[in-house]
């Protein structure tokens, strides 16, 4: 599992997918989320604006990343 460090209180799901290089574009992130292909903390999440905070784990395209606070 890869750690993604943020310096803000939260990061939105679609932004995290791009920041972690799980997708190349915002459109690709939107499609993944809308198609139910992204899990947050083990549950499918279809809200691309979901706020992720320290400790949240995101699973997409066969990879897992964990949000960590700087």
mmCIF file of C-alpha atoms in Angstrom:
data_model
loop_
_atom_site.group_PDB
_atom_site.id
_atom_site.type_symbol
_atom_site.label_atom_id
_atom_site.label_comp_id
_atom_site.label_asym_id
_atom_site.label_seq_id
_atom_site.Cartn_x
_atom_site.Cartn_y
_atom_site.Cartn_z
ATOM 1 C CA UNK A 1 0.000 0.000 0.000
ATOM 2 C CA UNK A 2 1.276 3.437 -0.976
ATOM 3 C CA UNK A 3 0.983 6.422 1.393
ATOM 4 C CA UNK A 4 -0.179 9.723 -0.071
ATOM 5 C CA UNK A 5 0.761 12.667 2.110
ATOM 6 C CA UNK A 6 -1.498 15.713 2.187
ATOM 7 C CA UNK A 7 -0.860 19.068 3.849
ATOM 8 C CA UNK A 8 -4.507 20.142 4.043
ATOM 9 C CA UNK A 9 -7.323 18.922 6.311
ATOM 10 C CA UNK A 10 -8.802 16.761 3.525
ATOM 11 C CA UNK A 11 -8.567 15.919 -0.174
ATOM 12 C CA UNK A 12 -11.499 15.112 -2.430
ATOM 13 C CA UNK A 13 -11.683 11.613 -3.889
ATOM 14 C CA UNK A 14 -11.351 12.615 -7.542
ATOM 15 C CA UNK A 15 -8.360 14.835 -6.728
ATOM 16 C CA UNK A 16 -6.694 12.019 -4.781
ATOM 17 C CA UNK A 17 -7.066 9.618 -7.703
ATOM 18 C CA UNK A 18 -5.176 12.078 -9.913
ATOM 19 C CA UNK A 19 -2.641 13.081 -7.235
ATOM 20 C CA UNK A 20 -1.798 9.424 -6.538
ATOM 21 C CA UNK A 21 -1.435 8.800 -10.303
ATOM 22 C CA UNK A 22 -4.142 6.119 -10.299
ATOM 23 C CA UNK A 23 -5.750 7.958 -13.232
ATOM 24 C CA UNK A 24 -4.412 10.486 -15.721
ATOM 25 C CA UNK A 25 -7.383 12.855 -16.017
ATOM 26 C CA UNK A 26 -10.288 14.169 -14.009
ATOM 27 C CA UNK A 27 -12.653 12.635 -16.553
ATOM 28 C CA UNK A 28 -11.125 9.230 -15.988
ATOM 29 C CA UNK A 29 -11.493 9.687 -12.211
ATOM 30 C CA UNK A 30 -15.150 10.672 -12.655
ATOM 31 C CA UNK A 31 -15.868 7.553 -14.741
ATOM 32 C CA UNK A 32 -14.202 5.205 -12.247
ATOM 33 C CA UNK A 33 -16.157 6.669 -9.347
ATOM 34 C CA UNK A 34 -19.506 6.772 -11.179
ATOM 35 C CA UNK A 35 -19.057 3.160 -12.319
ATOM 36 C CA UNK A 36 -18.576 2.014 -8.711
ATOM 37 C CA UNK A 37 -14.974 0.949 -9.307
ATOM 38 C CA UNK A 38 -13.524 2.821 -6.331
ATOM 39 C CA UNK A 39 -13.625 1.726 -2.689
ATOM 40 C CA UNK A 40 -13.064 3.985 0.302
ATOM 41 C CA UNK A 41 -12.289 2.144 3.535
ATOM 42 C CA UNK A 42 -13.524 -1.115 1.989
ATOM 43 C CA UNK A 43 -16.874 0.200 0.725
ATOM 44 C CA UNK A 44 -17.795 1.220 -2.822
ATOM 45 C CA UNK A 45 -18.003 5.009 -3.067
ATOM 46 C CA UNK A 46 -19.816 6.810 -5.886
ATOM 47 C CA UNK A 47 -19.308 10.345 -4.522
ATOM 48 C CA UNK A 48 -16.358 11.826 -6.373
ATOM 49 C CA UNK A 49 -16.320 14.839 -4.045
ATOM 50 C CA UNK A 50 -16.033 12.675 -0.915
ATOM 51 C CA UNK A 51 -13.650 14.267 1.561
ATOM 52 C CA UNK A 52 -10.791 11.970 2.513
ATOM 53 C CA UNK A 53 -8.873 12.521 5.708
ATOM 54 C CA UNK A 54 -5.864 11.078 7.516
ATOM 55 C CA UNK A 55 -6.077 7.274 7.663
ATOM 56 C CA UNK A 56 -8.609 6.767 4.856
ATOM 57 C CA UNK A 57 -7.747 3.977 2.418
ATOM 58 C CA UNK A 58 -8.727 4.184 -1.249
ATOM 59 C CA UNK A 59 -8.731 1.186 -3.574
ATOM 60 C CA UNK A 60 -8.886 1.598 -7.364
ATOM 61 C CA UNK A 61 -7.415 -0.008 -10.489
ATOM 62 C CA UNK A 62 -5.935 -2.831 -8.412
ATOM 63 C CA UNK A 63 -4.003 -0.500 -6.098
ATOM 64 C CA UNK A 64 -4.467 0.738 -2.547
ATOM 65 C CA UNK A 65 -3.395 4.107 -1.221
ATOM 66 C CA UNK A 66 -3.671 5.525 2.279
ATOM 67 C CA UNK A 67 -4.090 9.210 3.044
ATOM 68 C CA UNK A 68 -1.593 10.498 5.612
ATOM 69 C CA UNK A 69 -1.414 13.956 7.149
ATOM 70 C CA UNK A 70 1.874 15.834 6.771
#
